Amino acid sequence: MTFEELGLEPNTLKAINEMGYTTPTPIQEQAIGLVLMGRDVMGIAQTGTGKTASYTLPMIDILSNGRARARMPRSLIIAPTRELAAQVAENFEQYGKYHKLSMALLIGGESFGDQERALDRGVDVLIATPGRMIDLFERGRILLSDVKILVIDEADRMLDMGFIPDVERILGWLPPLRQTLLFSATMAPEIKRLADKFLSNPKLVSVAPPASPAELVTQAMVIVEPRDKREALRALIKSEEVANAFIFCNRKRDVAVLFRSLERHGFSVGQLHGDMPQSMRTETLDRFRRGEIKLLVCSDVAARGLDIADVSHVFNFDVPSHAEDYVHRIGRTGRAGREGRALTIAAPEDGKYVSAIQKLIGKEIPVIALGDAAPLALDESERKGRGRGRGGKPEAKPKEPRAEQPRAEQPKADRPKSDPRPPRAERKPEAEAKPEAERRPRPERERERERDSRRGGRRGRGNLPADEVAEMEHGDDVVAFGGHTPSFLLRDPFAK
Ligand code: AMP
């Protein structure tokens, strides 16, 4: 099938041709005709399938007739992240270059003034993240009564990010007579409920998750202990011909830590995560696009929807706990017909996440050795107390090599000289030690308590000996739980 056969306008076809697209992708084949007919569409498609063009192309054709009135957008696209919203806007600009459509992008972190001025002039297409959209509507800066087409993109991601109530609120402000297009990577029950409630006689179109990007992406995995992950990453970067790369971490806190570590090791590196101001995110991305930084450490949320054609590598510093995120991450390379490499650093306890990923992509990720070291084996059993939450949080924080992270603990030399006990590692476990302490004659324990209280009252934190309490005294910037792990940290909140 060709784009001409889908019934798109000559000006749109010209823009597509200039983009170098020769044939429609499966989601485009299925959705474009339906959207042009004015049908509601429920599209199950992930990024990388060409789903953005499957709604932007027909929308350009539909909106090319008619004019927008001030502050009354004719169509609305809601996207979960600023990056995805910006990406959709970029697509409209590229595909709509031979049309005179006006567009506004409402995203947090950008100046209200510019966005409001654009709205005042009247826009055909409004692309917004839910928070900013609600903000402007509530301040009376925008009227939604003229919206004829609504697109909700990456609804599953909205669900993950807790935006569904916001989306429902916005839907309540729209005229009931409209065309609605809902795109999601999966048909989770909540997404189905949303579709049943807000779509009218929708046509379901569905394409397989893009196992296709994976075809151009060579995948491999190394298995190391968590504390060796940074060293493994550095070794991988050095052994590969990396032109540029995304490095994914599961948590944004780890993004910052890994970024600093790579910077200290002299790599050309930037970071991207959801807590950064939008101006800094945009600037970092531009620098990455221009090749001024080679490596970009990022979280899934920040990287969602990023479309940079020429990325040679993706490194997974952490195995994602959602298998779809893996597909999404590796799809950042091997784009636009180019080859890419995706290398994952797994720890033995990531076994069950690796299995889920392999099941989804339908093949095994080959394990490679790092240097001379034989790879470790994956452990697929559920490790009680070491489980991870949905966000893939390892509860036991990987130990840093000494050179990279000064230990907050008091150095051994500073310990009270009178400490007659063997080093911590050689001590008996607390369970064994405790009864022994309790067997000591009571007066001795009382004398000890008195002595400690004279020394500044350090005793009184449970029954810990004074020197252990001293070990717990940290600088203000250190949060510590001393010798105790609070029970909420030991419980896996997602354990069935
Ligand atoms: P998306 O799934 O919308 O994130 O699109 C993934 C990538 O595919 C983007 O880089 C698009 O520019 C590109 N793309 C979309 N449609 C086509 C097509 N028909 N042929 C080639 N590339 C396409």
Coordinates of C-alpha atoms and ligand atoms in Angstrom, one line a residue:
M1 CA 0.0 0.0 0.0
T2 CA 1.2 3.6 -0.7
F3 CA 0.5 6.9 1.0
E4 CA -1.4 8.0 -2.1
E5 CA -3.8 5.0 -1.8
L6 CA -4.6 6.1 1.8
G7 CA -6.2 9.2 0.4
L8 CA -3.9 11.9 1.8
E9 CA -3.7 15.3 0.1
P10 CA -0.9 16.2 -2.4
N11 CA 0.7 18.7 0.0
T12 CA 0.8 16.2 2.7
L13 CA 2.2 13.6 0.3
K14 CA 4.9 16.0 -0.7
A15 CA 6.0 16.6 2.9
I16 CA 6.0 12.8 3.5
N17 CA 8.1 12.3 0.5
E18 CA 10.6 14.8 1.6
M19 CA 10.8 13.0 5.0
G20 CA 12.0 10.0 3.0
Y21 CA 9.0 7.8 3.9
T22 CA 8.2 5.4 1.1
T23 CA 5.6 3.1 2.5
P24 CA 3.1 3.5 5.4
T25 CA 3.8 1.5 8.5
P26 CA 1.1 -1.1 9.6
I27 CA -0.5 1.3 12.1
Q28 CA -0.6 4.0 9.4
E29 CA -2.2 1.6 6.9
Q30 CA -4.9 0.8 9.3
A31 CA -5.6 4.1 11.0
I32 CA -5.1 6.9 8.4
G33 CA -8.2 6.0 6.4
L34 CA -10.4 5.6 9.5
V35 CA -9.3 9.0 10.8
L36 CA -10.0 10.6 7.4
M37 CA -13.5 9.1 7.6
G38 CA -14.1 10.8 10.9
R39 CA -14.2 7.6 13.0
D40 CA -13.1 7.3 16.6
V41 CA -10.1 5.1 16.8
M42 CA -8.6 3.0 19.6
G43 CA -5.0 2.4 18.5
I44 CA -2.8 -0.2 20.3
A45 CA 0.7 0.7 19.2
Q46 CA 3.9 1.6 20.8
T47 CA 6.4 4.3 19.8
G48 CA 8.6 3.1 17.0
T49 CA 5.6 1.9 15.0
G50 CA 5.0 5.2 13.3
K51 CA 1.8 5.8 15.4
T52 CA 2.4 9.6 15.6
A53 CA 2.2 10.0 11.9
S54 CA -0.9 7.7 11.9
Y55 CA -2.9 10.5 13.5
T56 CA -1.0 13.7 12.6
L57 CA -1.1 13.1 8.8
P58 CA -4.9 12.7 8.5
M59 CA -5.4 15.5 11.1
I60 CA -3.4 17.9 8.9
D61 CA -5.7 17.1 6.0
I62 CA -8.9 17.5 8.0
L63 CA -7.8 20.7 9.6
S64 CA -6.6 22.3 6.4
N65 CA -10.2 23.3 5.8
G66 CA -11.4 25.9 8.2
R67 CA -10.0 28.6 10.5
A68 CA -9.3 28.8 14.2
R69 CA -10.8 31.5 16.4
A70 CA -8.9 33.2 19.2
R71 CA -8.4 31.0 22.3
M72 CA -10.5 28.3 20.7
P73 CA -8.3 25.4 19.5
R74 CA -9.8 23.2 16.8
S75 CA -8.0 20.1 17.9
L76 CA -6.3 18.9 21.1
I77 CA -3.5 16.4 21.6
I78 CA -2.8 15.4 25.2
A79 CA 0.6 13.7 25.8
P80 CA 2.0 12.5 29.1
T81 CA 5.4 14.1 28.9
R82 CA 6.9 17.4 27.7
E83 CA 9.3 15.5 25.4
L84 CA 6.5 13.6 23.7
A85 CA 4.4 16.7 23.3
A86 CA 7.4 18.5 21.8
Q87 CA 8.0 15.6 19.5
V88 CA 4.4 15.6 18.3
A89 CA 4.7 19.4 17.6
E90 CA 7.8 18.7 15.6
N91 CA 6.0 16.1 13.5
F92 CA 3.2 18.6 12.8
E93 CA 5.7 21.1 11.7
Q94 CA 7.5 18.6 9.4
Y95 CA 4.4 17.0 7.9
G96 CA 2.4 20.2 7.8
K97 CA 5.1 22.3 6.2
Y98 CA 3.0 22.9 3.0
H99 CA -0.2 23.8 5.0
K100 CA -0.9 27.0 6.9
L101 CA -1.8 25.4 10.2
S102 CA -1.2 27.2 13.4
M103 CA -0.1 25.3 16.4
A104 CA 0.6 25.8 20.1
L105 CA 2.5 23.7 22.5
L106 CA 1.4 23.9 26.2
I107 CA 4.0 22.3 28.3
G108 CA 5.2 22.9 31.9
G109 CA 8.6 24.6 32.2
E110 CA 8.1 27.0 29.3
S111 CA 7.0 30.6 29.7
F112 CA 3.2 31.1 30.0
G113 CA 3.4 34.4 28.1
D114 CA 4.5 32.9 24.8
Q115 CA 2.0 30.0 25.0
E116 CA -0.9 32.4 25.8
R117 CA 0.1 34.8 23.0
A118 CA 0.0 31.8 20.6
L119 CA -3.5 30.8 21.9
D120 CA -4.8 34.3 21.6
R121 CA -4.0 34.3 17.9
G122 CA -6.1 31.1 17.5
V123 CA -4.7 27.7 16.9
D124 CA -5.6 24.7 14.8
V125 CA -3.7 22.3 16.8
L126 CA -3.1 22.5 20.6
I127 CA -0.6 20.0 22.0
A128 CA -0.5 19.8 25.8
T129 CA 0.6 17.9 28.8
P130 CA -2.4 17.5 31.2
G131 CA -1.1 19.7 34.1
R132 CA -0.5 22.8 32.0
M133 CA -3.7 22.3 30.1
I134 CA -5.8 22.3 33.3
D135 CA -3.9 25.3 34.6
L136 CA -4.7 27.4 31.6
F137 CA -8.3 26.3 31.3
E138 CA -8.9 27.0 35.0
R139 CA -7.5 30.5 34.5
G140 CA -10.0 31.1 31.7
R141 CA -7.2 31.5 29.1
I142 CA -8.6 28.8 26.8
L143 CA -12.0 27.6 25.6
L144 CA -12.4 24.0 24.5
S145 CA -15.9 24.3 23.0
D146 CA -14.5 24.3 19.4
V147 CA -12.4 21.1 19.7
K148 CA -13.4 18.8 16.9
I149 CA -10.6 16.2 17.2
L150 CA -9.1 15.0 20.4
V151 CA -6.1 12.7 20.6
I152 CA -4.9 11.0 23.8
D153 CA -1.4 9.7 23.1
E154 CA 0.4 7.1 25.2
A155 CA -2.6 6.6 27.5
D156 CA -0.8 3.7 29.2
R157 CA 2.0 6.0 30.2
M158 CA -0.6 8.5 31.5
L159 CA -1.9 5.7 33.6
D160 CA 1.6 4.9 35.0
M161 CA 2.1 8.5 35.8
G162 CA -1.2 8.9 37.5
F163 CA -2.7 11.3 35.0
I164 CA -5.9 9.5 34.2
P165 CA -8.0 11.6 36.6
D166 CA -6.6 14.8 34.9
V167 CA -7.4 13.4 31.5
E168 CA -10.9 12.6 32.5
R169 CA -11.4 16.2 33.8
I170 CA -10.2 17.6 30.5
L171 CA -12.5 15.3 28.6
G172 CA -15.4 16.7 30.7
W173 CA -14.7 20.1 29.3
L174 CA -14.8 19.1 25.6
P175 CA -17.9 19.1 23.4
P176 CA -19.5 15.7 23.2
L177 CA -19.7 15.9 19.4
R178 CA -16.1 15.3 18.4
Q179 CA -13.7 12.7 17.0
T180 CA -11.6 10.9 19.6
L181 CA -8.4 9.0 19.0
L182 CA -6.9 7.1 21.8
F183 CA -3.4 5.5 21.5
S184 CA -1.9 3.2 24.0
A185 CA 0.8 0.6 24.0
T186 CA -1.4 -1.9 25.9
M187 CA -5.1 -2.3 26.5
A188 CA -4.9 -2.3 30.3
P189 CA -8.4 -2.5 32.0
E190 CA -8.2 1.1 33.0
I191 CA -7.5 2.1 29.3
K192 CA -10.4 -0.1 28.2
R193 CA -12.7 1.7 30.7
L194 CA -11.5 5.1 29.4
A195 CA -12.2 4.0 25.8
D196 CA -15.7 2.6 26.7
K197 CA -16.5 5.9 28.4
F198 CA -15.2 8.5 26.0
L199 CA -15.0 6.9 22.5
S200 CA -18.1 6.6 20.3
N201 CA -18.3 3.3 18.4
P202 CA -14.5 3.2 18.0
K203 CA -12.6 1.1 15.6
L204 CA -9.9 -0.9 17.2
V205 CA -6.6 -1.0 15.4
S206 CA -3.7 -2.9 16.8
V207 CA -0.2 -3.6 15.7
A208 CA 2.4 -5.9 17.3
P209 CA 4.8 -4.2 19.7
P210 CA 7.8 -3.2 17.6
A211 CA 9.8 -6.3 17.7
S212 CA 10.8 -4.5 14.5
P213 CA 13.3 -2.0 16.0
A214 CA 14.9 -5.0 17.6
E215 CA 15.6 -6.5 14.3
L216 CA 18.0 -3.7 13.5
V217 CA 19.4 -3.6 17.0
T218 CA 22.0 -6.1 18.1
Q219 CA 21.3 -7.0 21.7
A220 CA 23.6 -8.4 24.3
M221 CA 23.8 -8.6 28.1
V222 CA 26.5 -8.7 30.7
I223 CA 25.8 -10.1 34.2
V224 CA 27.8 -8.6 37.1
E225 CA 27.3 -8.0 40.8
P226 CA 25.4 -4.7 41.4
R227 CA 28.6 -3.1 42.9
D228 CA 30.5 -3.8 39.6
K229 CA 27.9 -2.2 37.3
R230 CA 29.7 1.1 36.8
E231 CA 33.0 -0.5 36.1
A232 CA 31.2 -2.8 33.6
L233 CA 29.5 0.2 31.9
R234 CA 32.8 2.0 31.5
A235 CA 34.4 -1.1 30.1
L236 CA 31.6 -1.6 27.7
I237 CA 31.7 2.0 26.5
K238 CA 35.4 1.7 25.9
S239 CA 35.2 -1.6 24.1
E240 CA 32.4 -0.5 21.7
E241 CA 32.7 2.0 19.0
V242 CA 30.2 4.4 20.6
A243 CA 29.3 7.4 18.4
N244 CA 26.6 8.4 20.9
A245 CA 24.4 6.6 23.4
F246 CA 21.5 6.7 25.8
I247 CA 22.2 5.1 29.1
F248 CA 19.0 4.2 31.0
C249 CA 18.7 4.0 34.7
N250 CA 15.5 2.9 36.5
R251 CA 15.5 5.7 39.0
K252 CA 16.1 9.4 38.5
R253 CA 18.3 9.6 41.6
D254 CA 20.6 7.0 40.0
V255 CA 20.7 9.1 36.8
A256 CA 22.3 12.0 38.7
V257 CA 24.7 9.7 40.5
L258 CA 25.8 7.8 37.4
F259 CA 26.1 11.1 35.4
R260 CA 28.5 12.5 38.0
S261 CA 30.5 9.2 38.1
L262 CA 30.9 9.2 34.3
E263 CA 31.8 12.9 34.3
R264 CA 34.5 12.2 36.9
H265 CA 35.9 9.5 34.7
G266 CA 36.3 12.0 31.9
F267 CA 33.4 10.9 29.6
S268 CA 31.5 13.5 27.5
V269 CA 28.1 13.1 29.3
G270 CA 24.8 14.8 30.1
Q271 CA 21.8 13.8 32.1
L272 CA 18.0 13.9 31.5
H273 CA 15.4 13.2 34.1
G274 CA 11.9 14.4 35.0
D275 CA 13.0 16.7 37.9
M276 CA 15.1 18.9 35.7
P277 CA 13.7 22.3 34.6
Q278 CA 12.4 22.1 31.0
S279 CA 14.9 24.7 29.8
M280 CA 17.7 22.5 30.9
R281 CA 16.2 19.4 29.4
T282 CA 15.8 21.1 26.1
E283 CA 19.3 22.4 26.2
T284 CA 20.8 19.0 27.1
L285 CA 18.9 17.3 24.3
D286 CA 20.0 20.0 21.8
R287 CA 23.6 19.5 22.8
F288 CA 23.2 15.7 22.4
R289 CA 21.7 16.2 19.0
R290 CA 24.5 18.5 17.9
G291 CA 27.0 15.9 19.2
E292 CA 28.4 18.1 21.9
I293 CA 27.8 15.4 24.4
K294 CA 28.2 11.8 23.5
L295 CA 26.5 10.0 26.3
L296 CA 23.1 10.9 27.8
V297 CA 22.2 9.2 31.1
C298 CA 18.4 9.3 31.4
S299 CA 15.3 7.9 33.1
D300 CA 12.4 6.3 31.2
V301 CA 10.1 9.2 31.7
A302 CA 12.5 11.7 30.3
A303 CA 13.4 9.6 27.4
R304 CA 9.9 8.7 26.4
G305 CA 9.1 9.8 22.8
L306 CA 12.7 11.0 22.1
D307 CA 13.3 10.7 18.4
I308 CA 16.9 11.1 17.5
A309 CA 17.7 9.2 14.3
D310 CA 21.3 8.6 14.7
V311 CA 22.0 6.9 18.1
S312 CA 24.6 4.2 17.9
H313 CA 24.1 2.6 21.3
V314 CA 21.7 2.1 24.1
F315 CA 23.0 0.9 27.5
N316 CA 20.7 -0.3 30.1
F317 CA 22.5 0.4 33.3
D318 CA 19.5 -1.3 35.1
V319 CA 17.3 -4.0 33.7
P320 CA 13.8 -2.3 33.4
S321 CA 11.2 -4.0 35.6
H322 CA 8.6 -3.4 32.9
A323 CA 9.4 -5.5 29.9
E324 CA 7.8 -3.0 27.5
D325 CA 10.2 -0.4 28.8
Y326 CA 13.0 -2.6 27.5
V327 CA 11.5 -2.6 24.0
H328 CA 11.0 1.1 24.2
R329 CA 14.6 1.8 25.4
I330 CA 16.3 -0.3 22.8
G331 CA 14.1 1.3 20.1
R332 CA 16.0 4.6 20.7
T333 CA 18.7 3.1 18.6
G334 CA 18.4 1.3 15.2
R335 CA 16.0 4.0 14.1
A336 CA 15.3 5.1 10.6
G337 CA 16.8 2.0 9.0
R338 CA 20.1 2.4 10.8
E339 CA 21.8 -0.4 12.8
G340 CA 22.2 0.0 16.6
R341 CA 23.5 -1.9 19.6
A342 CA 21.7 -2.3 22.9
L343 CA 23.8 -3.6 25.8
T344 CA 22.2 -4.4 29.1
I345 CA 24.0 -4.7 32.4
A346 CA 22.1 -7.2 34.6
A347 CA 22.7 -8.3 38.1
P348 CA 22.1 -12.0 39.1
E349 CA 18.9 -11.0 40.9
D350 CA 17.4 -9.4 37.7
G351 CA 16.6 -12.9 36.4
K352 CA 12.9 -12.7 36.5
Y353 CA 12.9 -9.3 34.7
V354 CA 15.2 -10.6 32.1
S355 CA 12.9 -13.6 31.6
A356 CA 9.9 -11.3 31.2
I357 CA 11.8 -9.3 28.6
Q358 CA 12.9 -12.3 26.6
K359 CA 9.3 -13.6 26.6
L360 CA 8.0 -10.3 25.2
I361 CA 10.6 -10.0 22.5
G362 CA 10.4 -13.7 21.7
K363 CA 14.1 -14.4 21.9
E364 CA 17.0 -14.7 24.2
I365 CA 19.4 -11.9 24.8
P366 CA 22.9 -13.3 24.3
V367 CA 25.1 -13.0 27.4
I368 CA 28.6 -11.8 26.7
A369 CA 31.7 -11.9 28.9
L370 CA 33.4 -8.8 30.1
G371 CA 37.1 -9.0 29.6
D372 CA 38.4 -12.4 31.0
A373 CA 35.7 -12.7 33.7
A374 CA 33.1 -15.4 33.2
P375 CA 29.6 -14.0 33.3
L376 CA 27.6 -14.7 36.4
A377 CA 24.4 -16.7 36.2
L378 CA 20.9 -15.1 36.5
D379 CA 18.8 -16.0 39.5
E380 CA 15.1 -16.2 38.6
S381 CA 13.8 -17.0 42.1
E382 CA 12.0 -14.4 44.1
R383 CA 14.5 -13.2 46.7
K384 CA 12.5 -12.3 49.8
G385 CA 13.5 -8.9 51.2
R386 CA 15.5 -8.1 48.1
G387 CA 12.5 -7.7 45.8
R388 CA 12.0 -4.7 43.8
G389 CA 9.0 -2.4 43.4
R390 CA 7.3 -1.5 40.2
G391 CA 9.9 1.2 39.6
G392 CA 12.6 -1.4 39.7
K393 CA 14.1 -0.2 42.9
P394 CA 16.8 -2.4 44.2
E395 CA 16.5 -2.2 47.9
A396 CA 20.0 -2.9 48.7
K397 CA 21.9 0.0 47.2
P398 CA 24.8 -1.2 45.0
K399 CA 28.1 -0.5 46.8
E400 CA 30.3 2.1 45.2
P401 CA 33.9 1.4 44.5
R402 CA 35.8 3.3 47.2
A403 CA 37.4 5.9 44.8
E404 CA 34.0 7.0 43.6
Q405 CA 32.1 7.5 46.8
P406 CA 33.6 8.5 50.1
R407 CA 32.1 6.5 52.8
A408 CA 30.0 8.3 55.3
E409 CA 31.0 5.9 58.1
Q410 CA 33.7 7.0 60.6
P411 CA 37.1 5.8 59.4
K412 CA 38.4 2.8 61.4
A413 CA 41.3 4.9 62.8
D414 CA 38.8 7.3 64.5
R415 CA 37.0 4.6 66.3
P416 CA 37.5 4.7 70.1
K417 CA 40.9 3.1 70.8
S418 CA 39.4 1.2 73.7
D419 CA 37.1 -0.8 71.4
P420 CA 38.3 -4.3 72.0
R421 CA 36.0 -5.9 69.5
P422 CA 37.0 -7.4 66.2
P423 CA 36.3 -5.5 63.0
R424 CA 32.5 -5.3 62.2
A425 CA 32.7 -8.0 59.5
E426 CA 34.1 -10.5 61.9
R427 CA 31.7 -9.8 64.7
K428 CA 29.0 -12.3 65.5
P429 CA 25.6 -11.6 64.1
E430 CA 23.4 -9.5 66.4
A431 CA 21.0 -12.3 67.1
E432 CA 23.9 -14.3 68.6
A433 CA 25.5 -11.4 70.3
K434 CA 22.5 -10.2 72.1
P435 CA 21.8 -13.0 74.6
E436 CA 25.5 -12.8 75.5
A437 CA 25.1 -9.1 76.4
E438 CA 22.1 -9.9 78.4
R439 CA 23.9 -12.6 80.4
R440 CA 26.2 -9.9 81.8
P441 CA 25.4 -9.1 85.4
R442 CA 22.8 -6.3 85.7
P443 CA 24.9 -3.9 87.8
E444 CA 27.6 -3.9 85.1
R445 CA 25.0 -2.9 82.4
E446 CA 23.6 -0.2 84.6
R447 CA 27.1 1.2 85.3
E448 CA 27.8 1.2 81.6
R449 CA 24.5 3.1 80.9
E450 CA 25.4 5.7 83.6
R451 CA 28.8 6.1 82.1
D452 CA 27.4 6.7 78.7
S453 CA 24.8 9.2 79.9
R454 CA 27.6 11.2 81.6
R455 CA 29.5 11.2 78.2
G456 CA 26.7 13.1 76.6
G457 CA 23.7 10.9 76.8
R458 CA 24.4 9.0 73.6
R459 CA 22.8 5.9 75.0
G460 CA 19.1 5.8 74.8
R461 CA 18.8 4.8 71.2
G462 CA 17.4 1.4 71.8
N463 CA 20.0 -0.9 73.3
L464 CA 22.8 -0.1 71.0
P465 CA 26.3 0.1 72.5
A466 CA 27.7 3.7 72.6
D467 CA 30.3 3.1 69.9
E468 CA 27.7 1.9 67.4
V469 CA 25.7 5.0 68.1
A470 CA 28.9 7.0 67.4
E471 CA 29.2 5.2 64.1
M472 CA 25.7 6.4 63.3
E473 CA 26.5 10.1 63.7
H474 CA 26.6 11.4 60.1
G475 CA 26.8 14.7 58.4
D476 CA 23.5 16.5 57.8
D477 CA 23.4 15.4 54.2
V478 CA 23.4 11.7 55.1
V479 CA 20.3 9.8 55.8
A480 CA 21.0 6.6 57.7
F481 CA 19.1 3.9 59.5
G482 CA 22.1 2.8 61.6
G483 CA 22.1 -0.9 62.4
H484 CA 18.3 -1.2 61.8
T485 CA 16.4 -1.7 58.6
P486 CA 12.9 -0.3 59.1
S487 CA 10.4 -3.0 58.5
F488 CA 8.7 -1.1 55.7
L489 CA 11.9 -1.4 53.7
L490 CA 12.0 -5.2 54.2
R491 CA 8.5 -5.7 52.8
D492 CA 8.0 -5.9 49.1
P493 CA 4.9 -3.8 48.6
F494 CA 4.1 -5.6 45.4
A495 CA 4.5 -9.1 46.7
K496 CA 1.4 -11.1 46.1
Ligands
AMP1 P1 6.6 6.9 16.3 O1 6.2 5.5 16.5 O2 5.5 7.8 15.9 O3 7.4 7.4 17.5 O4 7.6 7.0 15.0 C1 8.8 6.3 15.0 C2 9.8 6.8 13.9 O5 9.4 6.3 12.7 C3 9.9 8.3 13.8 O6 11.3 8.6 13.7 C4 9.2 8.6 12.5 O7 9.8 9.8 11.9 C5 9.4 7.4 11.7 N1 8.4 7.1 10.7 C6 7.0 7.2 10.9 N2 6.4 6.8 9.8 C7 7.3 6.3 8.9 C8 7.2 5.7 7.6 N3 6.1 5.5 7.0 N4 8.4 5.3 7.1 C9 9.6 5.5 7.7 N5 9.7 6.1 8.9 C10 8.6 6.5 9.5

